[in-house]
PDB file of C-alpha atoms in Angstrom:
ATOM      1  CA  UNK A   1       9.990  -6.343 -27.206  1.00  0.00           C
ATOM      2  CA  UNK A   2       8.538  -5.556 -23.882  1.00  0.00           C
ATOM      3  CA  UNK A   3       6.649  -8.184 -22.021  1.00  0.00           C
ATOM      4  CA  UNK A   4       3.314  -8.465 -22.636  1.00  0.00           C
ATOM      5  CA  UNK A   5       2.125  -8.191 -18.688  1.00  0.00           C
ATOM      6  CA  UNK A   6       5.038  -5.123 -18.252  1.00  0.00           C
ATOM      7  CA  UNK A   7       3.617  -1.875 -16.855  1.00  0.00           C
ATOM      8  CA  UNK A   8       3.785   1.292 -18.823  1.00  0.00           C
ATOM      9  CA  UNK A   9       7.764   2.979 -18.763  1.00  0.00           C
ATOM     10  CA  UNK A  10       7.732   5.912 -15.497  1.00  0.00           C
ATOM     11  CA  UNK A  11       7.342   8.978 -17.402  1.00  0.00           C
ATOM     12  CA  UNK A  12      10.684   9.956 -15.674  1.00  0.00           C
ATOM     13  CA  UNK A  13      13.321   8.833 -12.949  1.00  0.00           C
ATOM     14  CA  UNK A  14      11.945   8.792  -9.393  1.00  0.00           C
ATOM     15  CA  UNK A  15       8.180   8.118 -10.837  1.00  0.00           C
ATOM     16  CA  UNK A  16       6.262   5.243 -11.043  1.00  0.00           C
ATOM     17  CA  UNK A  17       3.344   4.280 -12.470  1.00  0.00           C
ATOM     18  CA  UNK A  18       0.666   2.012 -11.402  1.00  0.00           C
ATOM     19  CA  UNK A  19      -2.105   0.331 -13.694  1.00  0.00           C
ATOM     20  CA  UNK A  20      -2.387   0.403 -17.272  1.00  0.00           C
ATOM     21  CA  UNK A  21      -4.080   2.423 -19.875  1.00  0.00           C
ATOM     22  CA  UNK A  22      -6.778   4.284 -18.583  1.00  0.00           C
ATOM     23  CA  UNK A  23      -6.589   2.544 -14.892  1.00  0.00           C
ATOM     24  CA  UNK A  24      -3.025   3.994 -13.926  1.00  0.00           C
ATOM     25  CA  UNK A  25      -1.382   6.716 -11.540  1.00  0.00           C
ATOM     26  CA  UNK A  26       1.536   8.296 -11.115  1.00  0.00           C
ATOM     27  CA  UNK A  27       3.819   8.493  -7.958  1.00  0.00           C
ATOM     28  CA  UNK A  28       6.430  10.376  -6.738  1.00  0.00           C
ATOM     29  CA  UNK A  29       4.641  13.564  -8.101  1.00  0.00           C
ATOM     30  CA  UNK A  30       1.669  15.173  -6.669  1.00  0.00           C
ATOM     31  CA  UNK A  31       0.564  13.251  -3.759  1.00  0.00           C
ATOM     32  CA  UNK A  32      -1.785  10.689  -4.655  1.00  0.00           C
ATOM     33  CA  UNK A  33      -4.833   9.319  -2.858  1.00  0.00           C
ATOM     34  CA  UNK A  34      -5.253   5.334  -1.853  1.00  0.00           C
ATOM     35  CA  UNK A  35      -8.533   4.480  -0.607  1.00  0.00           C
ATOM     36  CA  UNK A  36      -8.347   0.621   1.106  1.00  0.00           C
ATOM     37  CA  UNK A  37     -11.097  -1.062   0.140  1.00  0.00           C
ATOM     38  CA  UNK A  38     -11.849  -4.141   2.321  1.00  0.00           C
ATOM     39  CA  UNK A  39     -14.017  -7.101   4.270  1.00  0.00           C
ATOM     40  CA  UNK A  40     -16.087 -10.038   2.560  1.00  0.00           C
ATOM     41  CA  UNK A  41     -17.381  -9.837  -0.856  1.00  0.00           C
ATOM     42  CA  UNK A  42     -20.465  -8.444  -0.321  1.00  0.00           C
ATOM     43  CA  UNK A  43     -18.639  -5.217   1.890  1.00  0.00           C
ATOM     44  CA  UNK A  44     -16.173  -5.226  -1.595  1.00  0.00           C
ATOM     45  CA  UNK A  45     -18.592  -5.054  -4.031  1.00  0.00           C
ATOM     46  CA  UNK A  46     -20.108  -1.959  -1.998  1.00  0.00           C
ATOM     47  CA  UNK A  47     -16.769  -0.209  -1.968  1.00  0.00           C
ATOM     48  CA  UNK A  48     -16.111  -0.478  -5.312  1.00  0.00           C
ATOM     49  CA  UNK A  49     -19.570   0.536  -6.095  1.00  0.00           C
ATOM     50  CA  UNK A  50     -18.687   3.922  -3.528  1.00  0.00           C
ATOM     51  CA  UNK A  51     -15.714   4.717  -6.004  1.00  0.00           C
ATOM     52  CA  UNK A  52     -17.034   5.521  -8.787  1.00  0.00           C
ATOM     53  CA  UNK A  53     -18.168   9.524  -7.389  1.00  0.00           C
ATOM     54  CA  UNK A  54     -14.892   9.362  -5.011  1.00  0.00           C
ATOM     55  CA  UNK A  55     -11.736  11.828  -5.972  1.00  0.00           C
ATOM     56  CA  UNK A  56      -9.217   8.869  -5.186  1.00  0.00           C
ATOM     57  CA  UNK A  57      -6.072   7.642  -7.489  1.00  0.00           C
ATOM     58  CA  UNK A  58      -5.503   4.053  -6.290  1.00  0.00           C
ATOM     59  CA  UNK A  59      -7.194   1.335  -4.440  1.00  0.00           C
ATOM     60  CA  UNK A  60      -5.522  -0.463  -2.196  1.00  0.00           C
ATOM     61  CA  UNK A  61      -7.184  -3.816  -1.324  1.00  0.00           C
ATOM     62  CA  UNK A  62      -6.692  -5.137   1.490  1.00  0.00           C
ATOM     63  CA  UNK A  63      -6.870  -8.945   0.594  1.00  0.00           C
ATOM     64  CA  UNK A  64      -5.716 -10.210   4.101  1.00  0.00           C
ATOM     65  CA  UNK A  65      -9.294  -9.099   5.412  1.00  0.00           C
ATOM     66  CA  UNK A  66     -11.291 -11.463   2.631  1.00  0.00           C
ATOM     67  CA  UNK A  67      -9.308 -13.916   3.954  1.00  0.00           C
ATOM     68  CA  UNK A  68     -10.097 -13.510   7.166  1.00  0.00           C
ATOM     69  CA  UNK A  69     -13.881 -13.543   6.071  1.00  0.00           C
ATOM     70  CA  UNK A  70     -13.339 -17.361   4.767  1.00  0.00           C
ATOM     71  CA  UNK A  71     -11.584 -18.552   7.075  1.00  0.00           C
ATOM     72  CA  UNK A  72     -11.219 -16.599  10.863  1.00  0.00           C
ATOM     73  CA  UNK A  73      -8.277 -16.001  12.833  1.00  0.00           C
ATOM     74  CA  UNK A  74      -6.072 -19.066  12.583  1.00  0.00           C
ATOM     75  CA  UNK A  75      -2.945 -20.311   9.946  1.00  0.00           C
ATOM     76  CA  UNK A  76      -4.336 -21.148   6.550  1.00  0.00           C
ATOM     77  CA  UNK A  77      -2.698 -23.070   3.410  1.00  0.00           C
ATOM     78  CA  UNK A  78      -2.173 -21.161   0.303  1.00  0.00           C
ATOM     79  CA  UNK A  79      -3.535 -24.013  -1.485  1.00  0.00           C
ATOM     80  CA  UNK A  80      -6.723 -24.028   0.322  1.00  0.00           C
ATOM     81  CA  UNK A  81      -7.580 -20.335  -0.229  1.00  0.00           C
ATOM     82  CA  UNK A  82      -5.734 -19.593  -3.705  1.00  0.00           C
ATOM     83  CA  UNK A  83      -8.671 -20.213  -5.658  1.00  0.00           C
ATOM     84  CA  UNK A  84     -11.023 -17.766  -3.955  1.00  0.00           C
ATOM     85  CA  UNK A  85      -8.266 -14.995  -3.497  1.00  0.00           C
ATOM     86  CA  UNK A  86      -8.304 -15.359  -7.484  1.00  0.00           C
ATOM     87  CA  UNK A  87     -11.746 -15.059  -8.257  1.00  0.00           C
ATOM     88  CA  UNK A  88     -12.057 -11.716  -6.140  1.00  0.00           C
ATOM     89  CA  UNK A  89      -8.414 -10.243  -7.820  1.00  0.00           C
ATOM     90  CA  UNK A  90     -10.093 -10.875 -11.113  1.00  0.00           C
ATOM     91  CA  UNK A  91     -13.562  -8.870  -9.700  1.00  0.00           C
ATOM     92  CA  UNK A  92     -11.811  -6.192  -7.824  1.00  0.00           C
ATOM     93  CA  UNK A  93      -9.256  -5.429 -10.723  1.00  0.00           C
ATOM     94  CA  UNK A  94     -11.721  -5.435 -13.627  1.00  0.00           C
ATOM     95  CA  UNK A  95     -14.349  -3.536 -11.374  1.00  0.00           C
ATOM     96  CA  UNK A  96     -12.591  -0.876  -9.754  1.00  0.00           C
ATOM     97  CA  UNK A  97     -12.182   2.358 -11.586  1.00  0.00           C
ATOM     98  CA  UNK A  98      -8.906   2.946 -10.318  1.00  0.00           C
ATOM     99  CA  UNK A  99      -5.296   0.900  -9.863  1.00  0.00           C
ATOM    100  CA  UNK A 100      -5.426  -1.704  -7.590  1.00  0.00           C
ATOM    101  CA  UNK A 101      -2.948  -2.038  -5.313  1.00  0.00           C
ATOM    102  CA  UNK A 102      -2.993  -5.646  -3.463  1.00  0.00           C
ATOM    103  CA  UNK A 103      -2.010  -6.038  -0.249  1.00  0.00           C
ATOM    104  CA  UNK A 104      -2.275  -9.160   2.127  1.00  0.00           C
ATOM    105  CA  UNK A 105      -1.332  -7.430   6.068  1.00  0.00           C
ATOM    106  CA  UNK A 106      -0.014 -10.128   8.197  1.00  0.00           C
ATOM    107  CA  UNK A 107      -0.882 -10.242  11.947  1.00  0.00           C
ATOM    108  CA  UNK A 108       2.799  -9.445  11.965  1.00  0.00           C
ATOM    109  CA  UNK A 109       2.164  -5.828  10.827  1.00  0.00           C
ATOM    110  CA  UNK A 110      -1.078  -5.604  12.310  1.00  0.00           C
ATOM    111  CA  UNK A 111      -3.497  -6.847   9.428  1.00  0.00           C
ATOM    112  CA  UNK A 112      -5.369 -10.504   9.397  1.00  0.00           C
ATOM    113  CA  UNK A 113      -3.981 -12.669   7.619  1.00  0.00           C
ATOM    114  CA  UNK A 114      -2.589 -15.601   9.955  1.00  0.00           C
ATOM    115  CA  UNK A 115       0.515 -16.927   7.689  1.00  0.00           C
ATOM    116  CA  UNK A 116       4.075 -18.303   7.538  1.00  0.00           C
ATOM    117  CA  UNK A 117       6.622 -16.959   5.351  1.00  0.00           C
ATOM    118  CA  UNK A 118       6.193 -19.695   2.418  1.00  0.00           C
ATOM    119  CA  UNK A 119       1.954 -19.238   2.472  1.00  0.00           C
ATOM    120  CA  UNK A 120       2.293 -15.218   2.589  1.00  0.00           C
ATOM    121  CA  UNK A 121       4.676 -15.055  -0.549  1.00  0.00           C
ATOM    122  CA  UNK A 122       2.549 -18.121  -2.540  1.00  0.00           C
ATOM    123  CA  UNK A 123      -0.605 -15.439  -2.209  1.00  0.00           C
ATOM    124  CA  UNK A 124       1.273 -12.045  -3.480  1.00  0.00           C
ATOM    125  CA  UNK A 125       2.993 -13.928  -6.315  1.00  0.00           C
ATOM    126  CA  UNK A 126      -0.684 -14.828  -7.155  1.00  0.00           C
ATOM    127  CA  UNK A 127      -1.896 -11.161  -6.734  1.00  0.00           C
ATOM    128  CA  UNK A 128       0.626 -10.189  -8.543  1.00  0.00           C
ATOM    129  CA  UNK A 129      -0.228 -11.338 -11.500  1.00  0.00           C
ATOM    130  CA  UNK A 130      -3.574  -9.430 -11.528  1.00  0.00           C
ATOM    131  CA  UNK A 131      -2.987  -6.023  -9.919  1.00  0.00           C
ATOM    132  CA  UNK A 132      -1.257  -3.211 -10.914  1.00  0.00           C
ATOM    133  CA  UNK A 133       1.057  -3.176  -7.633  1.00  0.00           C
ATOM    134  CA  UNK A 134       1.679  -5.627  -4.636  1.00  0.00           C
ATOM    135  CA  UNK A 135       2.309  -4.558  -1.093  1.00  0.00           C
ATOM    136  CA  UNK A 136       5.183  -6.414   0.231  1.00  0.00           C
ATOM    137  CA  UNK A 137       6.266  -6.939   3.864  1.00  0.00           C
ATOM    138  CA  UNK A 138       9.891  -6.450   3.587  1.00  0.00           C
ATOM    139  CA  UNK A 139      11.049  -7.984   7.034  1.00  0.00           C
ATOM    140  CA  UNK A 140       8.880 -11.712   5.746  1.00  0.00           C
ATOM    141  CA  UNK A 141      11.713 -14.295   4.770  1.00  0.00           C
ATOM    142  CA  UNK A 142      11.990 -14.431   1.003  1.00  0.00           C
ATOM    143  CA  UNK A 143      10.545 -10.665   0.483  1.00  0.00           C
ATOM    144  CA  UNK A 144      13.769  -9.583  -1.948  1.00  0.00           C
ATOM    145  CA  UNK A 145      12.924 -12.462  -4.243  1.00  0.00           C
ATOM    146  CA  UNK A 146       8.996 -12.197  -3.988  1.00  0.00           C
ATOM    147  CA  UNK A 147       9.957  -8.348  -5.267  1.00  0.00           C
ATOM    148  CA  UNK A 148      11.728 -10.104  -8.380  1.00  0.00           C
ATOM    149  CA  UNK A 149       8.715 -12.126  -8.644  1.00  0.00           C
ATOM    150  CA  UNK A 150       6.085  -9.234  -8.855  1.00  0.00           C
ATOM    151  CA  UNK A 151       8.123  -7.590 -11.173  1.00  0.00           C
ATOM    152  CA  UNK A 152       8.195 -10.286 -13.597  1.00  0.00           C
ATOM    153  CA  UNK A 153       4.587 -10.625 -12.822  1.00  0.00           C
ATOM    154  CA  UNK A 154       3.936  -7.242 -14.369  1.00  0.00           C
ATOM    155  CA  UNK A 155       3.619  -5.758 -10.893  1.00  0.00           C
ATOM    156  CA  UNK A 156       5.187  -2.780  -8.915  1.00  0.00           C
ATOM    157  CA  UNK A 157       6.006  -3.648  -5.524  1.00  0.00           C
ATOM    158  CA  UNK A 158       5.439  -1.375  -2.354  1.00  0.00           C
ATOM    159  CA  UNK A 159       7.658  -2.308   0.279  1.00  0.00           C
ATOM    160  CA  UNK A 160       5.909  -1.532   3.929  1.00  0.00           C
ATOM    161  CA  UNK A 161       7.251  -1.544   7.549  1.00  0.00           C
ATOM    162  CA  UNK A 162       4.134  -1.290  10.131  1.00  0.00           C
ATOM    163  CA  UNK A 163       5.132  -0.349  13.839  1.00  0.00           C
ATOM    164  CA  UNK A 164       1.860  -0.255  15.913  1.00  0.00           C
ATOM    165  CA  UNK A 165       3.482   0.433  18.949  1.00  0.00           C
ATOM    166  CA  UNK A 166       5.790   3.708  18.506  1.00  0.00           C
ATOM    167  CA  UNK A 167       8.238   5.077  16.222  1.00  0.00           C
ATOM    168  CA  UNK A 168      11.580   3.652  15.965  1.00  0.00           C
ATOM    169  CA  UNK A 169      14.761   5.422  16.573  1.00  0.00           C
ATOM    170  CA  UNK A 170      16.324   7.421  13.254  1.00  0.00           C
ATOM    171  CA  UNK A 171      18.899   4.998  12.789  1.00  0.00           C
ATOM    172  CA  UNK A 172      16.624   1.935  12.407  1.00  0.00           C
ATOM    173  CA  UNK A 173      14.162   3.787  10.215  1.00  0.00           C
ATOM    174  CA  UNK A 174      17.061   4.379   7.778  1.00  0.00           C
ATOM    175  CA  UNK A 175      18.169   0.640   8.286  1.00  0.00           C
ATOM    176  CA  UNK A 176      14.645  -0.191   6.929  1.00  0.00           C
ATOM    177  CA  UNK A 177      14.475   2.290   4.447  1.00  0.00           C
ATOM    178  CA  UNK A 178      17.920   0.576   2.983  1.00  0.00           C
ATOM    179  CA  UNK A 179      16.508  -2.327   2.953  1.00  0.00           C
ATOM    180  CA  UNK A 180      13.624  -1.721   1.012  1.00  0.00           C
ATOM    181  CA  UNK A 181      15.450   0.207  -1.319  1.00  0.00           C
ATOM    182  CA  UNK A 182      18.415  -2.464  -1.907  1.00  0.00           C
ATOM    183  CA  UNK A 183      15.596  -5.352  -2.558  1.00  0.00           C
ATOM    184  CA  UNK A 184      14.071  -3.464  -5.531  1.00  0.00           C
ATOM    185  CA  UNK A 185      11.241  -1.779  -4.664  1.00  0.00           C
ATOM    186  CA  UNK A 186       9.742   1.078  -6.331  1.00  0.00           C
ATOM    187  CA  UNK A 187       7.803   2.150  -3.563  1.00  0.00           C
ATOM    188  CA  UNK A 188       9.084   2.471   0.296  1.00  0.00           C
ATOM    189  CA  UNK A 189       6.557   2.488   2.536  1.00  0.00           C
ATOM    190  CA  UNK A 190       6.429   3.186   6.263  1.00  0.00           C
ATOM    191  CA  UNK A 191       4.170   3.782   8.877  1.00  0.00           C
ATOM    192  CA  UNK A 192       4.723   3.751  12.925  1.00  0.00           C
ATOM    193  CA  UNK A 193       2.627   4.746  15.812  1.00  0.00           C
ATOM    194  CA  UNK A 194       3.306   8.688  17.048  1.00  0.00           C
ATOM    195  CA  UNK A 195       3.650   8.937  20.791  1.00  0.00           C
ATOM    196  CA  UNK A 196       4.523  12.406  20.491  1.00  0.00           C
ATOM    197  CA  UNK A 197       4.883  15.234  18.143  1.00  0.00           C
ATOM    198  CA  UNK A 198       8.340  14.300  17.532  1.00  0.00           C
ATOM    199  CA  UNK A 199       7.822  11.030  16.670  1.00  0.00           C
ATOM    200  CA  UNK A 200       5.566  12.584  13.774  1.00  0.00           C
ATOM    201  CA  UNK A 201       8.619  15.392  12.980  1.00  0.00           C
ATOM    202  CA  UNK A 202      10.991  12.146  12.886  1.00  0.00           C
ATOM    203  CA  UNK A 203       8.899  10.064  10.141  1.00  0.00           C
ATOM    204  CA  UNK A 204       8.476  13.399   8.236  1.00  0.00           C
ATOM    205  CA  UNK A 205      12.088  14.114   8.202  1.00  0.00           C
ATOM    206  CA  UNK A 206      12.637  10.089   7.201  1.00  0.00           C
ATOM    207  CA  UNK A 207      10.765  10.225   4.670  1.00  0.00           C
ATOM    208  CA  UNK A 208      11.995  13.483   3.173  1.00  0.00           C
ATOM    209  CA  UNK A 209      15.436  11.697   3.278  1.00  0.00           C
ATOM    210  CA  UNK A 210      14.766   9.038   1.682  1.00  0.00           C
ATOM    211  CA  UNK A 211      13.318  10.550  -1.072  1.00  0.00           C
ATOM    212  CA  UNK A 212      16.149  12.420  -1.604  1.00  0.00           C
ATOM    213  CA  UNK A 213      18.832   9.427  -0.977  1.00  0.00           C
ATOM    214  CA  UNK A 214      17.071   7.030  -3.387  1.00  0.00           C
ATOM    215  CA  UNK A 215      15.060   9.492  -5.752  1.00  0.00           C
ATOM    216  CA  UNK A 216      11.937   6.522  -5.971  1.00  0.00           C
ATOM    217  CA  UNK A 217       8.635   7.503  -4.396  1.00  0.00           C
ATOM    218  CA  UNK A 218       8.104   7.442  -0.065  1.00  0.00           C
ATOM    219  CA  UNK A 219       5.107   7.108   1.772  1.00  0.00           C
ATOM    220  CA  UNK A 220       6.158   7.938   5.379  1.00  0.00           C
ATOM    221  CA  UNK A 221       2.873   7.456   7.555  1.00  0.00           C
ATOM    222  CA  UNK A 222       2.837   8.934  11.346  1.00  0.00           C
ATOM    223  CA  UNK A 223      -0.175   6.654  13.084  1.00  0.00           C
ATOM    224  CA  UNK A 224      -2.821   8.343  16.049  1.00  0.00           C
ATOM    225  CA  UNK A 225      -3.525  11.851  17.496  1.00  0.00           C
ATOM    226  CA  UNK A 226      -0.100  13.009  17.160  1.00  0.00           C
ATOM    227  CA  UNK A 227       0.674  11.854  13.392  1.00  0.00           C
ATOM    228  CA  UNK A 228      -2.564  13.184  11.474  1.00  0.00           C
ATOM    229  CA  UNK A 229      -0.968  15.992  10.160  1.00  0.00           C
ATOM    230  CA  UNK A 230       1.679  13.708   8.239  1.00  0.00           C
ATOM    231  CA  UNK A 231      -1.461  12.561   6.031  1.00  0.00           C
ATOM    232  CA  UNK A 232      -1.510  16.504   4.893  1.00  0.00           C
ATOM    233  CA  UNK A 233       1.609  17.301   4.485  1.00  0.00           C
ATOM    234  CA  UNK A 234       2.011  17.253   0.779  1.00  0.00           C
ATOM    235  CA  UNK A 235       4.537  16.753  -1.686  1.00  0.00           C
ATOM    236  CA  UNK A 236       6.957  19.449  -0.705  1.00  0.00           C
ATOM    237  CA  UNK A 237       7.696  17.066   1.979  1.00  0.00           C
ATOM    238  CA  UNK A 238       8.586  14.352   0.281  1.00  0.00           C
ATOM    239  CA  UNK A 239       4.746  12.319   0.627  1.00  0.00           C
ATOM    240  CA  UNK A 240       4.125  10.097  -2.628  1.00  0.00           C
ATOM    241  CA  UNK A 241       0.842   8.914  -1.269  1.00  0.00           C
ATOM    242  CA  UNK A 242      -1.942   9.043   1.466  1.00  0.00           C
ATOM    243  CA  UNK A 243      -4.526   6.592   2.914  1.00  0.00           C
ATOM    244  CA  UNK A 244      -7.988   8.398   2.785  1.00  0.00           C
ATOM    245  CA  UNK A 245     -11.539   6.383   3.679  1.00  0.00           C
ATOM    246  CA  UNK A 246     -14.280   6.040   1.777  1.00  0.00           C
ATOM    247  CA  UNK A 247     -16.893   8.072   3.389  1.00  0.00           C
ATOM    248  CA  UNK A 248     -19.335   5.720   5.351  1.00  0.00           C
ATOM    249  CA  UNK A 249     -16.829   2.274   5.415  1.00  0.00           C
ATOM    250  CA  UNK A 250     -13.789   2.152   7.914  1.00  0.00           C
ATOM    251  CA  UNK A 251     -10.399   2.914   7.367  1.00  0.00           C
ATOM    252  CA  UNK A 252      -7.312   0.656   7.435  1.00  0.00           C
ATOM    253  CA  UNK A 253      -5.697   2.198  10.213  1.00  0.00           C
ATOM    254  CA  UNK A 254      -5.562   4.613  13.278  1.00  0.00           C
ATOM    255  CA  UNK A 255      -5.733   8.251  12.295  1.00  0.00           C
ATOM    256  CA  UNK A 256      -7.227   8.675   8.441  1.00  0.00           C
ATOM    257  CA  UNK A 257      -9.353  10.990   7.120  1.00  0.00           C
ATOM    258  CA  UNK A 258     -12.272  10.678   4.166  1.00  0.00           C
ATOM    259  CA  UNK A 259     -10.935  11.305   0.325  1.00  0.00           C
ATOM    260  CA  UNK A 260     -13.025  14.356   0.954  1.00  0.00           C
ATOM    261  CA  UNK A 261     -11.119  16.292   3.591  1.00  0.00           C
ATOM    262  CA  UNK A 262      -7.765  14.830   2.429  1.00  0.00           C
ATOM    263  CA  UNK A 263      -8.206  15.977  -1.409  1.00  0.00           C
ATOM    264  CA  UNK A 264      -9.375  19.189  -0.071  1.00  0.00           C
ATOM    265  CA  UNK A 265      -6.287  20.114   1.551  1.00  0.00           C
ATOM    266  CA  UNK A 266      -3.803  18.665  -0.414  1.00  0.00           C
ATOM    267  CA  UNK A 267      -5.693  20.787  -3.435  1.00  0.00           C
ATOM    268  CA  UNK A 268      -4.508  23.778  -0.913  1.00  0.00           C
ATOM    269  CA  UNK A 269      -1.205  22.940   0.046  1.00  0.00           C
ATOM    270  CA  UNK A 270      -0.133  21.654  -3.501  1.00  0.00           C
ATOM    271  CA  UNK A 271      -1.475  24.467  -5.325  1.00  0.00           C
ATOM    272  CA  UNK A 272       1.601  26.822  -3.940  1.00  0.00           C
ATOM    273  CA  UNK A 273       3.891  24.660  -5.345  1.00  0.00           C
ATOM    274  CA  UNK A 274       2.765  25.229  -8.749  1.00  0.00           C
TER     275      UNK A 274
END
């Protein structure tokens, strides 16, 4: 007998689902649309209000900014937060029309969240247990065994690798994309800075490799001027999902577009594929 907390069985291999019941999406399909939802409570409970009449597929929250709204810019104790993180899982799940996928960024990988290895996995085991999907940071100490974790949890994991700065080389994008794919997760997620248009060429191709090599869904993400058009691209090439804003709030990183624009054209470039 399945576990009670268990998501619902992929509908087939190299798809999975997020959420339950009538709160769930599908990746490694179409391309789906995450809108980040993020800031104190009182920004959250806007942005979930906002998606209600928005043509998104999955929230990502991005719980590492509510923390930084308790407690500023400096190292915090699991124990001293875990409480409150709680209380706004159980509104943001239960409120949002859409999966929730939970993510805590770590000033490592350019989010706000000021914690060690130990404190960072304590909070997404906790998440875990309330959203449809964790983010994970797959270079944090202990990430393999916090994937276990969230799967146990009921969770599917995302595993993300942030570069800020540039795009790494081709060799060391496939070294992370291994990685990810060897710990567990059903999700491999990676986005890096484009300093030119090859950089945004190079994540395109990546991502349309490992897609291939691995046959689980890829979300290959090319940052800035240079990498917009990677948020377009479609599933032809290999894109499981895109980050779109919610018109009026900010986004969670350089370069995104509204749900809007981005559901627009992906209704375009998907349709020939039909």
């Amino acid at each position: 007998m399945p576990h009670p907390s268990a998501p619902d069985p992929d509908p087939a291999p190299g798809l999975v689902t997020i959420g339950k019941a009538a709160k769930k999406a599908c990746l490694g399909g179409r391309t789906q649309v995450i809108v980040p939802v993020s800031g104190d409570s009182q920004s959250l409970i806007g942005q979930v209000q906002a998606m209600a009449s928005c043509r998104a597929d999955i929230v990502e929250w991005r719980a590492d900014t509510f923390l930084s709204s308790l407690v500023g810019a400096h190292f915090v104790s699991a124990s001293d937060v875990g409480e409150d993180l709680v209380r706004m899982a159980r509104y943001v799940t239960d409120s949002s029309p859409l999966p929730v996928l939970a993510t805590i960024r770590t000033s490592v990988e350019g989010g706000e969240a000021y914690l060690d290895d130990e404190e960072y996995c304590a909070l997404v085991r906790r998440l875990a247990s309330f959203a449809g999907g964790v983010d994970v940071e797959i270079s944090r100490d202990g990430s393999s065994a916090l994937i276990e974790e969230a799967h146990e949890a009921g969770a599917i994991v995302v595993a993300s690798f942030h570069d800020f700065e540039g795009t790494p080389g081709d060799e060391q994008l496939a070294e992370v994309l291994a990685a990810m794919n060897y710990a567990g997760a059903d999700v491999l997620k990676f986005a890096c800075m484009a300093n030119s248009a090859t950089d945004a060429a190079r994540v395109l191709a990546a991502q349309a490799w490992a897609r291939e090599a691995y046959d689980r869904p890829v979300i290959g993400i090319s940052m800035g001027e240079h990498g917009a058009p990677t948020r377009l691209v479609g599933s032809a090439l290999g894109s499981a999902a895109t980050f779109a804003t919610l018109p009026g709030w900010e986004g969670s990183a350089p370069g995104q577009f509204t749900v809007e624009q981005v559901r627009a054209v992906l209704d375009i470039v998907e349709a020939s594929e039909d």
